[in-house]
């Protein structure tokens, strides 16, 4: 463990925020691949012990500043990552992948997370082959025109992302009317709920960077 | 198929009984279920607690669930805060925390998300809302560290798009280390997930 005594000069110099004064900041929602830079120092690779590697789940994530920063508390990172992977990738039954990503995109658009929205709108477009619909959601916001099934998923996700939570029986009835069964509705709920978590980490621990000009 | 296993906080918050609709739905997603609980354990019963105390963890949790107006989870964490604040090892000053946090919840309740985007095309979507800060009169009761944590929790719950390096610097200045801030951020953000899983599944009962 590193020293965490706040009053010692050593920790004051070691523990300060990272500012990125010359960063090229994206100012719109996009499906382009963005970078992300941390506002706090990630755990240096030289300080990784077994519990930190275990928390990463995928060892290659030590190279990601986001995961290397979260590795400072590896137990919650590991549990978070396993929750994330099961909610989005376990598609043996339940909601198709594209619509889980739609729930993630709608939540990220509503919360204002440009980075998360970029990643998951790209996934939603890829799996649905409906890039134009996804782009309209990014450009016009969560009220953008959509077909009834996507409308129901987006409305439920937005209501769930609001504080206080605004999801009600009417949203559930509309999802059922669009053909979703209970497990598929539970998948919408989990996908949207997870992004209330993810958005707040990505938004508060660093910021996105626009891709380099081609 | 009933798989209610050892203590599961989401089941407890939902009042799930073996064989009920929610029990069976959650049993079909065993990895999600197990790791939602593992997340709770990592944050509230940590094997390596570092320098974030149990009282601090439950005080922030009581505040986050309270400003969500999330009845069951709020009662759960308020109860855990009272237990932690009156535990034999807790500081005498901790006994005043449950009441102080309750007062801050009342002051912090509003509707979100709101806030400003980076200047540009999205600025037309900027929306104003409560800029909450812990009341000066309660900063002494809460202490510098916890007061800063509640300020930050309100930012993350209601206007996360306005998070900034300055907000993290305020936490560092109040004595939160870099690793403490990671734990605090995960705790606040995890609760926004747990509250929503409970609120959503409740409607499927």
Tab-separated table of C-alpha atoms in Angstrom:
chain	number	residue	atom	x	y	z
A	1	UNK	CA	0.000	0.000	0.000
A	2	UNK	CA	1.149	3.508	-0.741
A	3	UNK	CA	1.067	6.056	2.032
A	4	UNK	CA	-2.315	7.689	2.359
A	5	UNK	CA	-1.595	10.107	5.154
A	6	UNK	CA	-2.927	13.321	3.694
A	7	UNK	CA	-0.872	15.712	5.768
A	8	UNK	CA	2.580	14.496	4.758
A	9	UNK	CA	4.349	16.562	2.095
A	10	UNK	CA	5.279	13.396	0.185
A	11	UNK	CA	1.680	12.433	-0.430
A	12	UNK	CA	0.730	15.981	-1.299
A	13	UNK	CA	3.274	16.004	-4.094
A	14	UNK	CA	2.522	12.425	-5.156
A	15	UNK	CA	-1.229	12.776	-5.097
A	16	UNK	CA	-2.510	15.591	-7.219
A	17	UNK	CA	-4.852	15.754	-10.170
A	18	UNK	CA	-3.603	15.404	-13.717
A	19	UNK	CA	-4.681	18.252	-15.976
A	20	UNK	CA	-4.558	17.990	-19.737
A	21	UNK	CA	-4.434	21.593	-20.865
A	22	UNK	CA	-3.874	20.947	-24.575
A	23	UNK	CA	-6.361	18.106	-24.965
A	24	UNK	CA	-8.488	18.005	-28.125
A	25	UNK	CA	-11.893	17.616	-26.456
A	26	UNK	CA	-14.877	16.176	-28.334
A	27	UNK	CA	-17.901	18.474	-27.994
A	28	UNK	CA	-20.566	16.304	-29.651
A	29	UNK	CA	-21.793	12.734	-29.325
A	30	UNK	CA	-20.078	10.515	-31.874
A	31	UNK	CA	-19.631	6.896	-32.898
A	32	UNK	CA	-15.946	7.584	-33.594
A	33	UNK	CA	-13.270	5.898	-31.465
A	34	UNK	CA	-12.306	8.348	-28.724
A	35	UNK	CA	-9.403	8.246	-26.337
A	36	UNK	CA	-9.753	8.746	-22.577
A	37	UNK	CA	-7.260	10.364	-20.230
A	38	UNK	CA	-7.318	10.049	-16.420
A	39	UNK	CA	-7.443	12.925	-13.944
A	40	UNK	CA	-5.715	10.813	-11.278
A	41	UNK	CA	-2.540	8.758	-11.507
A	42	UNK	CA	-3.211	5.136	-12.516
A	43	UNK	CA	-1.526	2.446	-10.430
A	44	UNK	CA	1.979	2.120	-11.928
A	45	UNK	CA	2.565	-1.276	-13.492
A	46	UNK	CA	5.548	-1.778	-11.179
A	47	UNK	CA	3.167	-1.714	-8.197
A	48	UNK	CA	0.814	-4.381	-9.507
A	49	UNK	CA	0.536	-7.367	-7.198
A	50	UNK	CA	-1.501	-10.511	-7.677
A	51	UNK	CA	-4.720	-8.967	-6.333
A	52	UNK	CA	-4.417	-6.069	-8.767
A	53	UNK	CA	-3.885	-8.369	-11.746
A	54	UNK	CA	-6.835	-10.456	-10.593
A	55	UNK	CA	-9.013	-7.325	-10.397
A	56	UNK	CA	-8.275	-6.497	-14.037
A	57	UNK	CA	-9.829	-9.824	-15.134
A	58	UNK	CA	-8.063	-9.388	-18.516
A	59	UNK	CA	-4.313	-8.874	-17.956
A	60	UNK	CA	-4.023	-6.648	-21.042
A	61	UNK	CA	-6.129	-4.028	-19.286
A	62	UNK	CA	-3.063	-2.984	-17.252
A	63	UNK	CA	-2.185	-0.902	-20.360
A	64	UNK	CA	-5.488	1.009	-20.151
A	65	UNK	CA	-5.239	4.128	-17.958
A	66	UNK	CA	-8.896	3.699	-16.970
A	67	UNK	CA	-8.521	0.136	-15.721
A	68	UNK	CA	-5.077	0.791	-14.231
A	69	UNK	CA	-6.604	3.653	-12.220
A	70	UNK	CA	-9.533	1.514	-11.063
A	71	UNK	CA	-7.019	-1.214	-10.123
A	72	UNK	CA	-6.208	0.900	-7.058
A	73	UNK	CA	-9.247	-0.855	-5.542
A	74	UNK	CA	-8.987	-4.198	-7.319
A	75	UNK	CA	-11.720	-6.146	-5.538
A	76	UNK	CA	-14.527	-3.833	-6.604
A	77	UNK	CA	-12.983	-3.528	-10.072
A	78	UNK	CA	-13.033	-7.319	-10.503
A	79	UNK	CA	-16.637	-7.667	-9.375
A	80	UNK	CA	-17.663	-4.688	-11.527
A	81	UNK	CA	-15.981	-6.140	-14.597
A	82	UNK	CA	-17.595	-9.566	-14.164
A	83	UNK	CA	-20.988	-7.903	-13.747
A	84	UNK	CA	-20.398	-5.865	-16.908
A	85	UNK	CA	-19.326	-8.850	-19.012
A	86	UNK	CA	-22.270	-11.008	-17.976
A	87	UNK	CA	-24.843	-8.280	-18.562
A	88	UNK	CA	-23.562	-7.473	-22.051
A	89	UNK	CA	-22.009	-10.668	-23.403
A	90	UNK	CA	-24.053	-13.516	-21.915
A	91	UNK	CA	-26.556	-13.825	-24.772
A	92	UNK	CA	-27.352	-17.532	-24.708
A	93	UNK	CA	-30.901	-16.427	-23.909
A	94	UNK	CA	-32.612	-13.122	-23.277
A	95	UNK	CA	-32.262	-9.797	-25.081
A	96	UNK	CA	-30.202	-9.602	-28.307
A	97	UNK	CA	-26.828	-7.936	-27.900
A	98	UNK	CA	-27.790	-4.952	-30.089
A	99	UNK	CA	-30.602	-3.966	-27.744
A	100	UNK	CA	-28.470	-4.302	-24.619
A	101	UNK	CA	-26.072	-1.871	-26.307
A	102	UNK	CA	-29.023	0.368	-27.195
A	103	UNK	CA	-29.962	0.551	-23.502
A	104	UNK	CA	-26.337	1.435	-22.674
A	105	UNK	CA	-26.264	4.099	-25.397
A	106	UNK	CA	-29.565	5.694	-24.334
A	107	UNK	CA	-28.450	5.805	-20.697
A	108	UNK	CA	-25.098	7.328	-21.634
A	109	UNK	CA	-26.801	9.917	-23.872
A	110	UNK	CA	-29.170	10.875	-21.046
A	111	UNK	CA	-26.426	11.124	-18.433
A	112	UNK	CA	-24.192	13.013	-20.849
A	113	UNK	CA	-21.274	10.578	-21.096
A	114	UNK	CA	-19.755	11.298	-24.517
A	115	UNK	CA	-17.125	8.577	-24.078
A	116	UNK	CA	-19.471	5.737	-23.032
A	117	UNK	CA	-21.977	6.742	-25.708
A	118	UNK	CA	-19.265	6.542	-28.371
A	119	UNK	CA	-18.254	2.987	-27.455
A	120	UNK	CA	-21.736	1.565	-27.014
A	121	UNK	CA	-23.361	3.365	-29.934
A	122	UNK	CA	-20.657	1.768	-32.091
A	123	UNK	CA	-21.553	-1.652	-30.661
A	124	UNK	CA	-25.281	-0.972	-31.096
A	125	UNK	CA	-24.739	-0.012	-34.746
A	126	UNK	CA	-22.525	-3.009	-35.411
A	127	UNK	CA	-24.919	-5.569	-33.938
A	128	UNK	CA	-28.142	-4.007	-35.250
A	129	UNK	CA	-26.879	-2.796	-38.667
A	130	UNK	CA	-28.961	0.313	-37.938
A	131	UNK	CA	-26.243	2.937	-37.738
A	132	UNK	CA	-28.525	5.737	-38.941
A	133	UNK	CA	-31.040	5.158	-36.167
A	134	UNK	CA	-28.246	5.046	-33.611
A	135	UNK	CA	-26.706	8.234	-34.992
A	136	UNK	CA	-30.078	10.009	-34.766
A	137	UNK	CA	-30.225	9.073	-31.089
A	138	UNK	CA	-26.793	10.662	-30.618
A	139	UNK	CA	-27.547	13.759	-32.717
A	140	UNK	CA	-31.084	14.544	-31.609
A	141	UNK	CA	-31.132	13.014	-28.151
A	142	UNK	CA	-33.247	10.324	-26.558
A	143	UNK	CA	-36.487	11.806	-28.004
A	144	UNK	CA	-35.310	11.142	-31.579
A	145	UNK	CA	-37.747	9.255	-33.821
A	146	UNK	CA	-37.355	5.470	-33.496
A	147	UNK	CA	-39.487	2.424	-34.250
A	148	UNK	CA	-41.816	1.341	-31.413
A	149	UNK	CA	-39.598	-1.447	-30.069
A	150	UNK	CA	-36.501	0.728	-29.834
A	151	UNK	CA	-38.671	3.588	-28.518
A	152	UNK	CA	-39.837	1.354	-25.655
A	153	UNK	CA	-36.273	0.298	-24.793
A	154	UNK	CA	-34.934	3.861	-24.943
A	155	UNK	CA	-37.833	5.253	-22.888
A	156	UNK	CA	-37.375	2.605	-20.200
A	157	UNK	CA	-33.603	3.212	-20.094
A	158	UNK	CA	-34.001	6.978	-19.797
A	159	UNK	CA	-36.636	6.637	-17.056
A	160	UNK	CA	-34.375	4.265	-15.151
A	161	UNK	CA	-31.386	6.608	-15.504
A	162	UNK	CA	-33.291	9.548	-14.040
A	163	UNK	CA	-33.023	10.481	-10.369
A	164	UNK	CA	-35.349	9.812	-8.680
A	165	UNK	CA	-35.916	6.717	-10.817
A	166	UNK	CA	-38.930	7.324	-13.081
A	167	UNK	CA	-39.400	3.817	-14.474
A	168	UNK	CA	-42.980	2.679	-13.879
A	169	UNK	CA	-45.456	-0.051	-14.778
A	170	UNK	CA	-46.327	1.778	-18.001
A	171	UNK	CA	-42.780	1.369	-19.309
A	172	UNK	CA	-42.851	-2.339	-18.467
A	173	UNK	CA	-46.237	-2.736	-20.175
A	174	UNK	CA	-44.895	-1.057	-23.317
A	175	UNK	CA	-41.865	-3.379	-23.388
A	176	UNK	CA	-44.197	-6.380	-23.054
A	177	UNK	CA	-46.389	-4.949	-25.831
A	178	UNK	CA	-43.307	-4.849	-28.064
A	179	UNK	CA	-42.759	-8.555	-27.490
A	180	UNK	CA	-40.158	-8.580	-24.732
A	181	UNK	CA	-40.544	-11.344	-22.144
A	182	UNK	CA	-39.626	-10.963	-18.477
A	183	UNK	CA	-36.002	-12.058	-18.913
A	184	UNK	CA	-35.533	-9.669	-21.835
A	185	UNK	CA	-37.026	-6.823	-19.790
A	186	UNK	CA	-34.699	-7.745	-16.924
A	187	UNK	CA	-31.831	-7.508	-19.428
A	188	UNK	CA	-32.936	-3.981	-20.407
A	189	UNK	CA	-33.041	-3.080	-16.719
A	190	UNK	CA	-29.588	-4.520	-16.037
A	191	UNK	CA	-28.018	-2.977	-19.155
A	192	UNK	CA	-29.408	0.458	-18.371
A	193	UNK	CA	-28.693	0.200	-14.630
A	194	UNK	CA	-25.107	-0.840	-15.267
A	195	UNK	CA	-24.522	2.310	-17.301
A	196	UNK	CA	-25.604	4.500	-14.432
A	197	UNK	CA	-22.538	2.975	-12.767
A	198	UNK	CA	-20.174	3.069	-15.754
A	199	UNK	CA	-21.062	6.630	-16.823
A	200	UNK	CA	-20.239	7.997	-13.384
A	201	UNK	CA	-16.797	6.408	-13.351
A	202	UNK	CA	-15.853	7.494	-16.868
A	203	UNK	CA	-17.223	11.026	-16.365
A	204	UNK	CA	-15.663	11.664	-12.987
A	205	UNK	CA	-12.216	10.086	-13.181
A	206	UNK	CA	-11.085	11.520	-16.506
A	207	UNK	CA	-12.254	12.781	-19.871
A	208	UNK	CA	-12.461	11.812	-23.537
A	209	UNK	CA	-10.037	12.875	-26.209
A	210	UNK	CA	-10.982	13.380	-29.855
A	211	UNK	CA	-9.320	11.051	-32.348
A	212	UNK	CA	-6.276	12.390	-34.123
A	213	UNK	CA	-7.121	14.006	-37.477
A	214	UNK	CA	-6.624	11.525	-40.344
B	1	UNK	CA	-35.475	-23.795	-9.611
B	2	UNK	CA	-34.698	-21.843	-6.488
B	3	UNK	CA	-31.217	-20.677	-5.797
B	4	UNK	CA	-31.549	-18.253	-2.959
B	5	UNK	CA	-28.136	-18.531	-1.463
B	6	UNK	CA	-26.426	-16.884	1.456
B	7	UNK	CA	-27.153	-13.256	2.111
B	8	UNK	CA	-27.901	-11.313	-1.047
B	9	UNK	CA	-28.611	-7.646	-0.493
B	10	UNK	CA	-30.649	-7.126	-3.663
B	11	UNK	CA	-32.892	-10.064	-2.709
B	12	UNK	CA	-33.194	-8.621	0.778
B	13	UNK	CA	-34.124	-5.181	-0.560
B	14	UNK	CA	-36.728	-6.734	-2.856
B	15	UNK	CA	-38.093	-9.121	-0.232
B	16	UNK	CA	-37.521	-11.993	-2.658
B	17	UNK	CA	-38.852	-15.376	-1.610
B	18	UNK	CA	-37.653	-18.735	-3.001
B	19	UNK	CA	-39.407	-19.671	-6.213
B	20	UNK	CA	-40.866	-16.198	-6.786
B	21	UNK	CA	-40.739	-14.535	-10.220
B	22	UNK	CA	-37.736	-12.397	-9.309
B	23	UNK	CA	-35.901	-15.317	-7.726
B	24	UNK	CA	-36.279	-17.317	-10.914
B	25	UNK	CA	-35.302	-14.392	-13.152
B	26	UNK	CA	-32.175	-13.759	-11.107
B	27	UNK	CA	-31.370	-17.494	-11.073
B	28	UNK	CA	-31.129	-17.339	-14.871
B	29	UNK	CA	-28.380	-14.741	-14.531
B	30	UNK	CA	-26.247	-16.344	-11.798
B	31	UNK	CA	-23.029	-14.499	-12.699
B	32	UNK	CA	-24.721	-11.089	-12.624
B	33	UNK	CA	-26.386	-11.965	-9.361
B	34	UNK	CA	-23.198	-13.230	-7.710
B	35	UNK	CA	-21.135	-10.266	-8.841
B	36	UNK	CA	-23.689	-7.664	-7.789
B	37	UNK	CA	-23.319	-9.162	-4.319
B	38	UNK	CA	-19.512	-9.418	-4.670
B	39	UNK	CA	-19.546	-5.703	-5.522
B	40	UNK	CA	-21.522	-4.924	-2.389
B	41	UNK	CA	-19.089	-7.015	-0.335
B	42	UNK	CA	-16.041	-5.343	-1.887
B	43	UNK	CA	-17.408	-1.915	-0.975
B	44	UNK	CA	-19.100	-2.540	2.368
B	45	UNK	CA	-17.294	-5.546	3.821
B	46	UNK	CA	-13.871	-5.114	2.175
B	47	UNK	CA	-11.028	-7.511	2.764
B	48	UNK	CA	-8.625	-4.585	2.254
B	49	UNK	CA	-10.465	-1.515	3.571
B	50	UNK	CA	-7.444	0.771	3.109
B	51	UNK	CA	-8.087	4.185	4.614
B	52	UNK	CA	-11.834	4.519	3.966
B	53	UNK	CA	-13.723	3.711	7.156
B	54	UNK	CA	-16.949	1.758	7.487
B	55	UNK	CA	-18.658	4.844	8.890
B	56	UNK	CA	-17.597	6.850	5.841
B	57	UNK	CA	-18.799	4.141	3.454
B	58	UNK	CA	-22.226	3.863	5.060
B	59	UNK	CA	-22.640	7.621	5.526
B	60	UNK	CA	-22.088	8.184	1.798
B	61	UNK	CA	-24.384	5.258	0.979
B	62	UNK	CA	-27.147	6.597	3.209
B	63	UNK	CA	-26.834	9.969	1.476
B	64	UNK	CA	-26.800	8.576	-2.089
B	65	UNK	CA	-29.824	6.334	-1.533
B	66	UNK	CA	-31.590	9.087	0.406
B	67	UNK	CA	-31.321	11.684	-2.348
B	68	UNK	CA	-32.633	9.029	-4.766
B	69	UNK	CA	-35.814	8.781	-2.637
B	70	UNK	CA	-35.281	5.056	-2.902
B	71	UNK	CA	-37.234	3.915	0.151
B	72	UNK	CA	-36.033	0.393	0.755
B	73	UNK	CA	-32.389	0.935	-0.063
B	74	UNK	CA	-32.407	4.180	1.898
B	75	UNK	CA	-33.728	2.450	5.015
B	76	UNK	CA	-31.187	-0.316	4.594
B	77	UNK	CA	-28.162	1.988	4.406
B	78	UNK	CA	-29.461	4.391	7.059
B	79	UNK	CA	-29.692	1.383	9.355
B	80	UNK	CA	-26.175	0.279	8.445
B	81	UNK	CA	-24.891	3.805	9.138
B	82	UNK	CA	-26.484	3.818	12.577
B	83	UNK	CA	-24.944	0.432	13.329
B	84	UNK	CA	-21.492	1.541	12.149
B	85	UNK	CA	-21.720	4.891	13.950
B	86	UNK	CA	-22.578	3.263	17.280
B	87	UNK	CA	-20.216	0.296	17.005
B	88	UNK	CA	-17.806	-0.158	19.937
B	89	UNK	CA	-14.787	0.994	17.896
B	90	UNK	CA	-16.461	4.048	16.373
B	91	UNK	CA	-15.482	7.528	17.469
B	92	UNK	CA	-17.804	9.279	19.897
B	93	UNK	CA	-18.296	12.018	17.301
B	94	UNK	CA	-19.739	9.463	14.849
B	95	UNK	CA	-22.941	9.212	16.895
B	96	UNK	CA	-24.159	12.517	15.490
B	97	UNK	CA	-23.693	11.383	11.891
B	98	UNK	CA	-27.015	9.641	11.148
B	99	UNK	CA	-28.958	12.755	12.063
B	100	UNK	CA	-26.599	15.059	10.170
B	101	UNK	CA	-26.735	12.882	7.054
B	102	UNK	CA	-30.535	12.786	7.243
B	103	UNK	CA	-30.580	16.595	7.312
B	104	UNK	CA	-28.273	16.726	4.293
B	105	UNK	CA	-30.490	14.293	2.385
B	106	UNK	CA	-33.439	16.622	2.898
B	107	UNK	CA	-31.362	19.560	1.622
B	108	UNK	CA	-29.948	17.650	-1.345
B	109	UNK	CA	-33.071	16.151	-2.891
B	110	UNK	CA	-33.791	17.267	-6.440
B	111	UNK	CA	-34.299	15.779	-9.924
B	112	UNK	CA	-31.579	14.900	-12.414
B	113	UNK	CA	-29.542	14.459	-14.469
B	114	UNK	CA	-28.806	18.091	-15.293
B	115	UNK	CA	-25.784	20.296	-15.866
B	116	UNK	CA	-23.591	21.809	-18.545
B	117	UNK	CA	-21.736	20.167	-21.418
B	118	UNK	CA	-18.356	21.269	-22.732
B	119	UNK	CA	-18.973	24.526	-24.647
B	120	UNK	CA	-20.121	23.773	-28.179
B	121	UNK	CA	-23.084	22.329	-30.049
B	122	UNK	CA	-24.367	20.533	-26.940
B	123	UNK	CA	-24.592	23.762	-24.955
B	124	UNK	CA	-28.227	24.114	-26.089
B	125	UNK	CA	-28.931	21.084	-23.878
B	126	UNK	CA	-27.392	22.642	-20.763
B	127	UNK	CA	-29.869	22.584	-17.913
B	128	UNK	CA	-29.690	24.237	-14.537
B	129	UNK	CA	-30.295	22.599	-11.202
B	130	UNK	CA	-29.377	22.586	-7.540
B	131	UNK	CA	-25.709	23.314	-6.847
B	132	UNK	CA	-25.695	21.517	-3.517
B	133	UNK	CA	-23.061	21.972	-0.844
B	134	UNK	CA	-23.140	20.606	2.681
B	135	UNK	CA	-24.591	23.240	5.007
B	136	UNK	CA	-21.858	25.224	6.812
B	137	UNK	CA	-23.491	24.444	10.145
B	138	UNK	CA	-23.091	20.719	9.572
B	139	UNK	CA	-19.511	20.727	8.268
B	140	UNK	CA	-18.169	20.479	11.811
B	141	UNK	CA	-20.385	17.498	12.627
B	142	UNK	CA	-19.561	15.658	9.415
B	143	UNK	CA	-15.893	16.580	9.388
B	144	UNK	CA	-13.889	17.847	6.436
B	145	UNK	CA	-13.522	14.450	4.737
B	146	UNK	CA	-17.147	13.392	4.876
B	147	UNK	CA	-18.469	16.833	3.961
B	148	UNK	CA	-16.313	16.753	0.820
B	149	UNK	CA	-17.552	13.241	0.051
B	150	UNK	CA	-21.209	14.280	0.230
B	151	UNK	CA	-20.542	17.280	-2.014
B	152	UNK	CA	-18.931	14.928	-4.514
B	153	UNK	CA	-21.680	12.315	-4.217
B	154	UNK	CA	-24.298	14.919	-5.093
B	155	UNK	CA	-22.284	15.962	-8.151
B	156	UNK	CA	-22.006	12.370	-9.360
B	157	UNK	CA	-25.654	11.509	-8.724
B	158	UNK	CA	-27.273	14.585	-10.276
B	159	UNK	CA	-24.842	16.240	-12.688
B	160	UNK	CA	-22.086	13.767	-13.515
B	161	UNK	CA	-21.460	15.553	-16.841
B	162	UNK	CA	-20.004	18.436	-14.793
B	163	UNK	CA	-17.374	16.319	-13.053
B	164	UNK	CA	-13.938	17.943	-13.237
B	165	UNK	CA	-10.334	17.772	-12.058
B	166	UNK	CA	-11.234	20.565	-9.620
B	167	UNK	CA	-13.860	18.320	-8.013
B	168	UNK	CA	-11.212	15.633	-7.469
B	169	UNK	CA	-8.763	18.226	-6.167
B	170	UNK	CA	-11.364	19.211	-3.558
B	171	UNK	CA	-11.394	15.603	-2.359
B	172	UNK	CA	-7.580	15.436	-2.245
B	173	UNK	CA	-7.556	18.714	-0.296
B	174	UNK	CA	-10.020	17.205	2.195
B	175	UNK	CA	-7.727	14.254	2.873
B	176	UNK	CA	-8.958	11.649	0.380
B	177	UNK	CA	-6.013	9.874	-1.232
B	178	UNK	CA	-6.030	8.881	-4.903
B	179	UNK	CA	-6.917	5.296	-3.955
B	180	UNK	CA	-9.589	6.526	-1.537
B	181	UNK	CA	-11.154	8.525	-4.384
B	182	UNK	CA	-11.297	5.432	-6.577
B	183	UNK	CA	-13.109	3.569	-3.788
B	184	UNK	CA	-15.460	6.505	-3.147
B	185	UNK	CA	-16.260	6.854	-6.869
B	186	UNK	CA	-16.988	3.136	-7.187
B	187	UNK	CA	-19.174	3.221	-4.087
B	188	UNK	CA	-21.320	6.110	-5.296
B	189	UNK	CA	-21.525	4.745	-8.843
B	190	UNK	CA	-22.288	1.163	-7.726
B	191	UNK	CA	-25.191	2.403	-5.616
B	192	UNK	CA	-26.729	4.141	-8.627
B	193	UNK	CA	-26.721	0.645	-10.221
B	194	UNK	CA	-28.038	-1.238	-7.199
B	195	UNK	CA	-30.875	1.239	-6.655
B	196	UNK	CA	-31.932	0.842	-10.303
B	197	UNK	CA	-31.775	-2.939	-10.358
B	198	UNK	CA	-34.029	-2.986	-7.312
B	199	UNK	CA	-36.401	-0.367	-8.748
B	200	UNK	CA	-36.613	-2.198	-12.075
B	201	UNK	CA	-36.972	-5.764	-10.837
B	202	UNK	CA	-39.590	-4.638	-8.334
B	203	UNK	CA	-41.833	-3.852	-11.308
B	204	UNK	CA	-41.453	-7.416	-12.627
B	205	UNK	CA	-42.643	-9.088	-9.422
